[in-house]
Amino acid sequence: MAEKFSTGFVQSVAENIRTSILPNFVIGIYDGMQPATAYDSEGSANLLCLITKDGGAFTGGVATNGLNFDTAVGGVLSKPSGDVWKGVGTAAAGASGVTATWFRVYANDYTTGASTTAKRYDGAIGTSTSFELRMTNPVIVQDVETTISSFTLTVPLV
């Protein structure tokens, strides 16, 4: 028999993610191959942009400029409509720009590299709705702002 979760259970899990696991997180946007798992290192991928609140400077372990989700609704965590989530293209993006292919959500400690204990998850970037992060234009350019207008994380009802 398959596991089945109540909506109350899913809602509680989503709220735990919001308040205990991912408060004040950041999103790294990368080129290259997405790692096979979220515990693998970023490999040879280049960090093209780090998304923070208002594009502000971020230091791992400090809440300032970290991102936060709105209160979960039906197990879905969403970017607050009033927040601005953005970052500036790094030198790795270059003046001509590089196409972003995947992202990693990092907990506030911003643990990079291989880790089986870091709280993070990965997803693909593209222009259609079949991608976890849909971008109208996934080309990241050095010193140019990139803004995330909507972002959700859904805790599945199994």
JSON list of C-alpha atoms in Angstrom, two decimals:
[
{"chain": "A", "resi": 1, "resn": "MET", "atom": "CA", "xyz": [0.00, 0.00, 0.00]},
{"chain": "A", "resi": 2, "resn": "ALA", "atom": "CA", "xyz": [1.33, 3.46, -0.91]},
{"chain": "A", "resi": 3, "resn": "GLU", "atom": "CA", "xyz": [1.98, 6.15, 1.66]},
{"chain": "A", "resi": 4, "resn": "LYS", "atom": "CA", "xyz": [-0.62, 8.89, 1.77]},
{"chain": "A", "resi": 5, "resn": "PHE", "atom": "CA", "xyz": [-0.36, 12.17, 3.63]},
{"chain": "A", "resi": 6, "resn": "SER", "atom": "CA", "xyz": [-3.12, 14.42, 4.88]},
{"chain": "A", "resi": 7, "resn": "THR", "atom": "CA", "xyz": [-3.18, 18.04, 3.73]},
{"chain": "A", "resi": 8, "resn": "GLY", "atom": "CA", "xyz": [-2.57, 19.05, 7.36]},
{"chain": "A", "resi": 9, "resn": "PHE", "atom": "CA", "xyz": [0.60, 16.96, 7.41]},
{"chain": "A", "resi": 10, "resn": "VAL", "atom": "CA", "xyz": [1.83, 18.43, 4.12]},
{"chain": "A", "resi": 11, "resn": "GLN", "atom": "CA", "xyz": [1.03, 21.96, 5.31]},
{"chain": "A", "resi": 12, "resn": "SER", "atom": "CA", "xyz": [3.03, 21.35, 8.52]},
{"chain": "A", "resi": 13, "resn": "VAL", "atom": "CA", "xyz": [6.00, 20.01, 6.56]},
{"chain": "A", "resi": 14, "resn": "ALA", "atom": "CA", "xyz": [5.91, 23.05, 4.26]},
{"chain": "A", "resi": 15, "resn": "GLU", "atom": "CA", "xyz": [5.78, 25.43, 7.22]},
{"chain": "A", "resi": 16, "resn": "ASN", "atom": "CA", "xyz": [8.70, 23.60, 8.83]},
{"chain": "A", "resi": 17, "resn": "ILE", "atom": "CA", "xyz": [10.70, 24.10, 5.63]},
{"chain": "A", "resi": 18, "resn": "ARG", "atom": "CA", "xyz": [9.82, 27.81, 5.67]},
{"chain": "A", "resi": 19, "resn": "THR", "atom": "CA", "xyz": [10.55, 28.50, 9.33]},
{"chain": "A", "resi": 20, "resn": "SER", "atom": "CA", "xyz": [13.21, 25.96, 10.35]},
{"chain": "A", "resi": 21, "resn": "ILE", "atom": "CA", "xyz": [15.04, 24.63, 7.30]},
{"chain": "A", "resi": 22, "resn": "LEU", "atom": "CA", "xyz": [15.13, 27.50, 4.80]},
{"chain": "A", "resi": 23, "resn": "PRO", "atom": "CA", "xyz": [14.73, 30.85, 6.54]},
{"chain": "A", "resi": 24, "resn": "ASN", "atom": "CA", "xyz": [16.96, 33.49, 4.93]},
{"chain": "A", "resi": 25, "resn": "PHE", "atom": "CA", "xyz": [18.11, 31.26, 2.06]},
{"chain": "A", "resi": 26, "resn": "VAL", "atom": "CA", "xyz": [19.80, 32.25, -1.22]},
{"chain": "A", "resi": 27, "resn": "ILE", "atom": "CA", "xyz": [19.60, 30.92, -4.78]},
{"chain": "A", "resi": 28, "resn": "GLY", "atom": "CA", "xyz": [22.74, 30.27, -6.81]},
{"chain": "A", "resi": 29, "resn": "ILE", "atom": "CA", "xyz": [22.25, 30.31, -10.59]},
{"chain": "A", "resi": 30, "resn": "TYR", "atom": "CA", "xyz": [24.72, 28.22, -12.61]},
{"chain": "A", "resi": 31, "resn": "ASP", "atom": "CA", "xyz": [25.72, 27.16, -16.11]},
{"chain": "A", "resi": 32, "resn": "GLY", "atom": "CA", "xyz": [26.84, 23.70, -17.16]},
{"chain": "A", "resi": 33, "resn": "MET", "atom": "CA", "xyz": [25.60, 20.32, -16.03]},
{"chain": "A", "resi": 34, "resn": "GLN", "atom": "CA", "xyz": [23.28, 20.07, -13.04]},
{"chain": "A", "resi": 35, "resn": "PRO", "atom": "CA", "xyz": [24.75, 17.63, -10.50]},
{"chain": "A", "resi": 36, "resn": "ALA", "atom": "CA", "xyz": [23.07, 14.24, -10.22]},
{"chain": "A", "resi": 37, "resn": "THR", "atom": "CA", "xyz": [22.03, 15.01, -6.63]},
{"chain": "A", "resi": 38, "resn": "ALA", "atom": "CA", "xyz": [21.83, 18.05, -4.35]},
{"chain": "A", "resi": 39, "resn": "TYR", "atom": "CA", "xyz": [24.55, 16.58, -2.16]},
{"chain": "A", "resi": 40, "resn": "ASP", "atom": "CA", "xyz": [27.05, 16.57, -5.03]},
{"chain": "A", "resi": 41, "resn": "SER", "atom": "CA", "xyz": [29.41, 19.52, -5.48]},
{"chain": "A", "resi": 42, "resn": "GLU", "atom": "CA", "xyz": [28.68, 22.22, -8.01]},
{"chain": "A", "resi": 43, "resn": "GLY", "atom": "CA", "xyz": [31.45, 20.63, -10.08]},
{"chain": "A", "resi": 44, "resn": "SER", "atom": "CA", "xyz": [32.81, 22.69, -12.95]},
{"chain": "A", "resi": 45, "resn": "ALA", "atom": "CA", "xyz": [29.66, 24.82, -13.15]},
{"chain": "A", "resi": 46, "resn": "ASN", "atom": "CA", "xyz": [30.15, 28.56, -12.80]},
{"chain": "A", "resi": 47, "resn": "LEU", "atom": "CA", "xyz": [28.16, 30.67, -10.36]},
{"chain": "A", "resi": 48, "resn": "LEU", "atom": "CA", "xyz": [26.57, 33.20, -12.72]},
{"chain": "A", "resi": 49, "resn": "CYS", "atom": "CA", "xyz": [24.44, 35.04, -10.17]},
{"chain": "A", "resi": 50, "resn": "LEU", "atom": "CA", "xyz": [23.52, 34.83, -6.48]},
{"chain": "A", "resi": 51, "resn": "ILE", "atom": "CA", "xyz": [19.89, 35.79, -5.85]},
{"chain": "A", "resi": 52, "resn": "THR", "atom": "CA", "xyz": [19.26, 37.65, -2.57]},
{"chain": "A", "resi": 53, "resn": "LYS", "atom": "CA", "xyz": [16.60, 39.97, -1.21]},
{"chain": "A", "resi": 54, "resn": "ASP", "atom": "CA", "xyz": [16.82, 43.27, -3.08]},
{"chain": "A", "resi": 55, "resn": "GLY", "atom": "CA", "xyz": [20.12, 42.08, -4.58]},
{"chain": "A", "resi": 56, "resn": "GLY", "atom": "CA", "xyz": [21.88, 42.93, -1.34]},
{"chain": "A", "resi": 57, "resn": "ALA", "atom": "CA", "xyz": [25.21, 41.53, -0.19]},
{"chain": "A", "resi": 58, "resn": "PHE", "atom": "CA", "xyz": [24.93, 38.15, 1.52]},
{"chain": "A", "resi": 59, "resn": "THR", "atom": "CA", "xyz": [27.16, 36.42, 4.04]},
{"chain": "A", "resi": 60, "resn": "GLY", "atom": "CA", "xyz": [26.49, 32.78, 4.90]},
{"chain": "A", "resi": 61, "resn": "GLY", "atom": "CA", "xyz": [25.12, 32.36, 8.40]},
{"chain": "A", "resi": 62, "resn": "VAL", "atom": "CA", "xyz": [23.77, 35.93, 8.56]},
{"chain": "A", "resi": 63, "resn": "ALA", "atom": "CA", "xyz": [20.07, 36.66, 7.97]},
{"chain": "A", "resi": 64, "resn": "THR", "atom": "CA", "xyz": [20.65, 40.00, 6.21]},
{"chain": "A", "resi": 65, "resn": "ASN", "atom": "CA", "xyz": [19.41, 39.91, 2.59]},
{"chain": "A", "resi": 66, "resn": "GLY", "atom": "CA", "xyz": [18.38, 36.25, 2.79]},
{"chain": "A", "resi": 67, "resn": "LEU", "atom": "CA", "xyz": [15.20, 35.16, 1.02]},
{"chain": "A", "resi": 68, "resn": "ASN", "atom": "CA", "xyz": [12.05, 33.95, 2.76]},
{"chain": "A", "resi": 69, "resn": "PHE", "atom": "CA", "xyz": [8.86, 32.28, 1.57]},
{"chain": "A", "resi": 70, "resn": "ASP", "atom": "CA", "xyz": [5.33, 33.44, 2.36]},
{"chain": "A", "resi": 71, "resn": "THR", "atom": "CA", "xyz": [3.26, 31.29, 4.71]},
{"chain": "A", "resi": 72, "resn": "ALA", "atom": "CA", "xyz": [2.51, 27.98, 3.00]},
{"chain": "A", "resi": 73, "resn": "VAL", "atom": "CA", "xyz": [-0.88, 27.49, 1.39]},
{"chain": "A", "resi": 74, "resn": "GLY", "atom": "CA", "xyz": [-1.88, 23.90, 0.71]},
{"chain": "A", "resi": 75, "resn": "GLY", "atom": "CA", "xyz": [1.73, 22.77, 0.99]},
{"chain": "A", "resi": 76, "resn": "VAL", "atom": "CA", "xyz": [2.97, 25.37, -1.51]},
{"chain": "A", "resi": 77, "resn": "LEU", "atom": "CA", "xyz": [5.64, 27.87, -0.52]},
{"chain": "A", "resi": 78, "resn": "SER", "atom": "CA", "xyz": [5.85, 31.00, -2.67]},
{"chain": "A", "resi": 79, "resn": "LYS", "atom": "CA", "xyz": [7.95, 34.10, -3.09]},
{"chain": "A", "resi": 80, "resn": "PRO", "atom": "CA", "xyz": [6.19, 36.99, -1.32]},
{"chain": "A", "resi": 81, "resn": "SER", "atom": "CA", "xyz": [4.70, 39.28, -3.98]},
{"chain": "A", "resi": 82, "resn": "GLY", "atom": "CA", "xyz": [6.17, 42.40, -2.34]},
{"chain": "A", "resi": 83, "resn": "ASP", "atom": "CA", "xyz": [9.73, 41.08, -2.18]},
{"chain": "A", "resi": 84, "resn": "VAL", "atom": "CA", "xyz": [12.35, 41.72, -4.85]},
{"chain": "A", "resi": 85, "resn": "TRP", "atom": "CA", "xyz": [14.59, 38.70, -5.43]},
{"chain": "A", "resi": 86, "resn": "LYS", "atom": "CA", "xyz": [17.53, 39.62, -7.63]},
{"chain": "A", "resi": 87, "resn": "GLY", "atom": "CA", "xyz": [21.25, 39.37, -8.17]},
{"chain": "A", "resi": 88, "resn": "VAL", "atom": "CA", "xyz": [23.97, 40.77, -10.42]},
{"chain": "A", "resi": 89, "resn": "GLY", "atom": "CA", "xyz": [25.80, 38.70, -13.01]},
{"chain": "A", "resi": 90, "resn": "THR", "atom": "CA", "xyz": [29.28, 37.63, -11.88]},
{"chain": "A", "resi": 91, "resn": "ALA", "atom": "CA", "xyz": [32.51, 37.84, -13.88]},
{"chain": "A", "resi": 92, "resn": "ALA", "atom": "CA", "xyz": [31.89, 34.20, -14.89]},
{"chain": "A", "resi": 93, "resn": "ALA", "atom": "CA", "xyz": [28.85, 35.40, -16.88]},
{"chain": "A", "resi": 94, "resn": "GLY", "atom": "CA", "xyz": [31.02, 37.68, -18.99]},
{"chain": "A", "resi": 95, "resn": "ALA", "atom": "CA", "xyz": [30.04, 40.75, -20.98]},
{"chain": "A", "resi": 96, "resn": "SER", "atom": "CA", "xyz": [28.35, 38.64, -23.70]},
{"chain": "A", "resi": 97, "resn": "GLY", "atom": "CA", "xyz": [26.43, 36.54, -21.20]},
{"chain": "A", "resi": 98, "resn": "VAL", "atom": "CA", "xyz": [26.09, 32.84, -20.46]},
{"chain": "A", "resi": 99, "resn": "THR", "atom": "CA", "xyz": [22.93, 30.73, -20.47]},
{"chain": "A", "resi": 100, "resn": "ALA", "atom": "CA", "xyz": [21.87, 29.59, -17.00]},
{"chain": "A", "resi": 101, "resn": "THR", "atom": "CA", "xyz": [20.92, 25.91, -16.88]},
{"chain": "A", "resi": 102, "resn": "TRP", "atom": "CA", "xyz": [20.31, 25.07, -13.22]},
{"chain": "A", "resi": 103, "resn": "PHE", "atom": "CA", "xyz": [19.95, 26.55, -9.75]},
{"chain": "A", "resi": 104, "resn": "ARG", "atom": "CA", "xyz": [20.65, 25.55, -6.18]},
{"chain": "A", "resi": 105, "resn": "VAL", "atom": "CA", "xyz": [18.69, 26.81, -3.18]},
{"chain": "A", "resi": 106, "resn": "TYR", "atom": "CA", "xyz": [21.07, 27.05, -0.23]},
{"chain": "A", "resi": 107, "resn": "ALA", "atom": "CA", "xyz": [20.03, 27.26, 3.41]},
{"chain": "A", "resi": 108, "resn": "ASN", "atom": "CA", "xyz": [21.30, 30.33, 5.22]},
{"chain": "A", "resi": 109, "resn": "ASP", "atom": "CA", "xyz": [24.67, 28.73, 6.05]},
{"chain": "A", "resi": 110, "resn": "TYR", "atom": "CA", "xyz": [25.42, 28.72, 2.28]},
{"chain": "A", "resi": 111, "resn": "THR", "atom": "CA", "xyz": [27.31, 25.42, 2.29]},
{"chain": "A", "resi": 112, "resn": "THR", "atom": "CA", "xyz": [28.88, 24.84, -1.13]},
{"chain": "A", "resi": 113, "resn": "GLY", "atom": "CA", "xyz": [30.74, 21.77, -2.37]},
{"chain": "A", "resi": 114, "resn": "ALA", "atom": "CA", "xyz": [29.85, 18.15, -1.75]},
{"chain": "A", "resi": 115, "resn": "SER", "atom": "CA", "xyz": [27.81, 17.58, 1.42]},
{"chain": "A", "resi": 116, "resn": "THR", "atom": "CA", "xyz": [25.33, 15.01, 2.66]},
{"chain": "A", "resi": 117, "resn": "THR", "atom": "CA", "xyz": [24.23, 17.27, 5.54]},
{"chain": "A", "resi": 118, "resn": "ALA", "atom": "CA", "xyz": [23.75, 20.65, 3.82]},
{"chain": "A", "resi": 119, "resn": "LYS", "atom": "CA", "xyz": [20.14, 21.81, 3.52]},
{"chain": "A", "resi": 120, "resn": "ARG", "atom": "CA", "xyz": [19.64, 22.61, -0.15]},
{"chain": "A", "resi": 121, "resn": "TYR", "atom": "CA", "xyz": [17.92, 21.54, -3.34]},
{"chain": "A", "resi": 122, "resn": "ASP", "atom": "CA", "xyz": [18.53, 21.88, -7.08]},
{"chain": "A", "resi": 123, "resn": "GLY", "atom": "CA", "xyz": [16.37, 22.47, -10.11]},
{"chain": "A", "resi": 124, "resn": "ALA", "atom": "CA", "xyz": [16.59, 23.11, -13.84]},
{"chain": "A", "resi": 125, "resn": "ILE", "atom": "CA", "xyz": [16.28, 26.52, -15.51]},
{"chain": "A", "resi": 126, "resn": "GLY", "atom": "CA", "xyz": [14.60, 27.07, -18.85]},
{"chain": "A", "resi": 127, "resn": "THR", "atom": "CA", "xyz": [12.04, 29.12, -20.73]},
{"chain": "A", "resi": 128, "resn": "SER", "atom": "CA", "xyz": [9.04, 26.76, -20.56]},
{"chain": "A", "resi": 129, "resn": "THR", "atom": "CA", "xyz": [6.81, 25.69, -17.69]},
{"chain": "A", "resi": 130, "resn": "SER", "atom": "CA", "xyz": [8.43, 22.23, -17.65]},
{"chain": "A", "resi": 131, "resn": "PHE", "atom": "CA", "xyz": [11.40, 23.73, -15.75]},
{"chain": "A", "resi": 132, "resn": "GLU", "atom": "CA", "xyz": [11.54, 24.31, -11.98]},
{"chain": "A", "resi": 133, "resn": "LEU", "atom": "CA", "xyz": [12.72, 27.89, -12.55]},
{"chain": "A", "resi": 134, "resn": "ARG", "atom": "CA", "xyz": [11.26, 29.49, -15.63]},
{"chain": "A", "resi": 135, "resn": "MET", "atom": "CA", "xyz": [13.11, 32.51, -16.94]},
{"chain": "A", "resi": 136, "resn": "THR", "atom": "CA", "xyz": [11.97, 34.59, -19.90]},
{"chain": "A", "resi": 137, "resn": "ASN", "atom": "CA", "xyz": [15.62, 35.06, -20.80]},
{"chain": "A", "resi": 138, "resn": "PRO", "atom": "CA", "xyz": [18.05, 32.68, -19.04]},
{"chain": "A", "resi": 139, "resn": "VAL", "atom": "CA", "xyz": [21.14, 34.51, -20.31]},
{"chain": "A", "resi": 140, "resn": "ILE", "atom": "CA", "xyz": [23.03, 36.05, -17.37]},
{"chain": "A", "resi": 141, "resn": "VAL", "atom": "CA", "xyz": [25.34, 38.98, -18.18]},
{"chain": "A", "resi": 142, "resn": "GLN", "atom": "CA", "xyz": [28.18, 40.30, -16.01]},
{"chain": "A", "resi": 143, "resn": "ASP", "atom": "CA", "xyz": [27.17, 43.35, -13.92]},
{"chain": "A", "resi": 144, "resn": "VAL", "atom": "CA", "xyz": [23.53, 43.17, -15.13]},
{"chain": "A", "resi": 145, "resn": "GLU", "atom": "CA", "xyz": [20.67, 42.49, -12.70]},
{"chain": "A", "resi": 146, "resn": "THR", "atom": "CA", "xyz": [18.61, 39.31, -12.94]},
{"chain": "A", "resi": 147, "resn": "THR", "atom": "CA", "xyz": [15.26, 39.30, -11.14]},
{"chain": "A", "resi": 148, "resn": "ILE", "atom": "CA", "xyz": [13.14, 36.33, -10.09]},
{"chain": "A", "resi": 149, "resn": "SER", "atom": "CA", "xyz": [9.50, 37.43, -10.34]},
{"chain": "A", "resi": 150, "resn": "SER", "atom": "CA", "xyz": [7.90, 34.21, -9.04]},
{"chain": "A", "resi": 151, "resn": "PHE", "atom": "CA", "xyz": [9.18, 31.10, -7.33]},
{"chain": "A", "resi": 152, "resn": "THR", "atom": "CA", "xyz": [7.43, 28.21, -5.60]},
{"chain": "A", "resi": 153, "resn": "LEU", "atom": "CA", "xyz": [8.33, 25.04, -3.76]},
{"chain": "A", "resi": 154, "resn": "THR", "atom": "CA", "xyz": [5.56, 22.45, -3.53]},
{"chain": "A", "resi": 155, "resn": "VAL", "atom": "CA", "xyz": [5.52, 19.76, -0.87]},
{"chain": "A", "resi": 156, "resn": "PRO", "atom": "CA", "xyz": [3.82, 16.87, -2.72]},
{"chain": "A", "resi": 157, "resn": "LEU", "atom": "CA", "xyz": [0.68, 15.14, -1.54]},
{"chain": "A", "resi": 158, "resn": "VAL", "atom": "CA", "xyz": [1.51, 11.49, -2.08]}
]
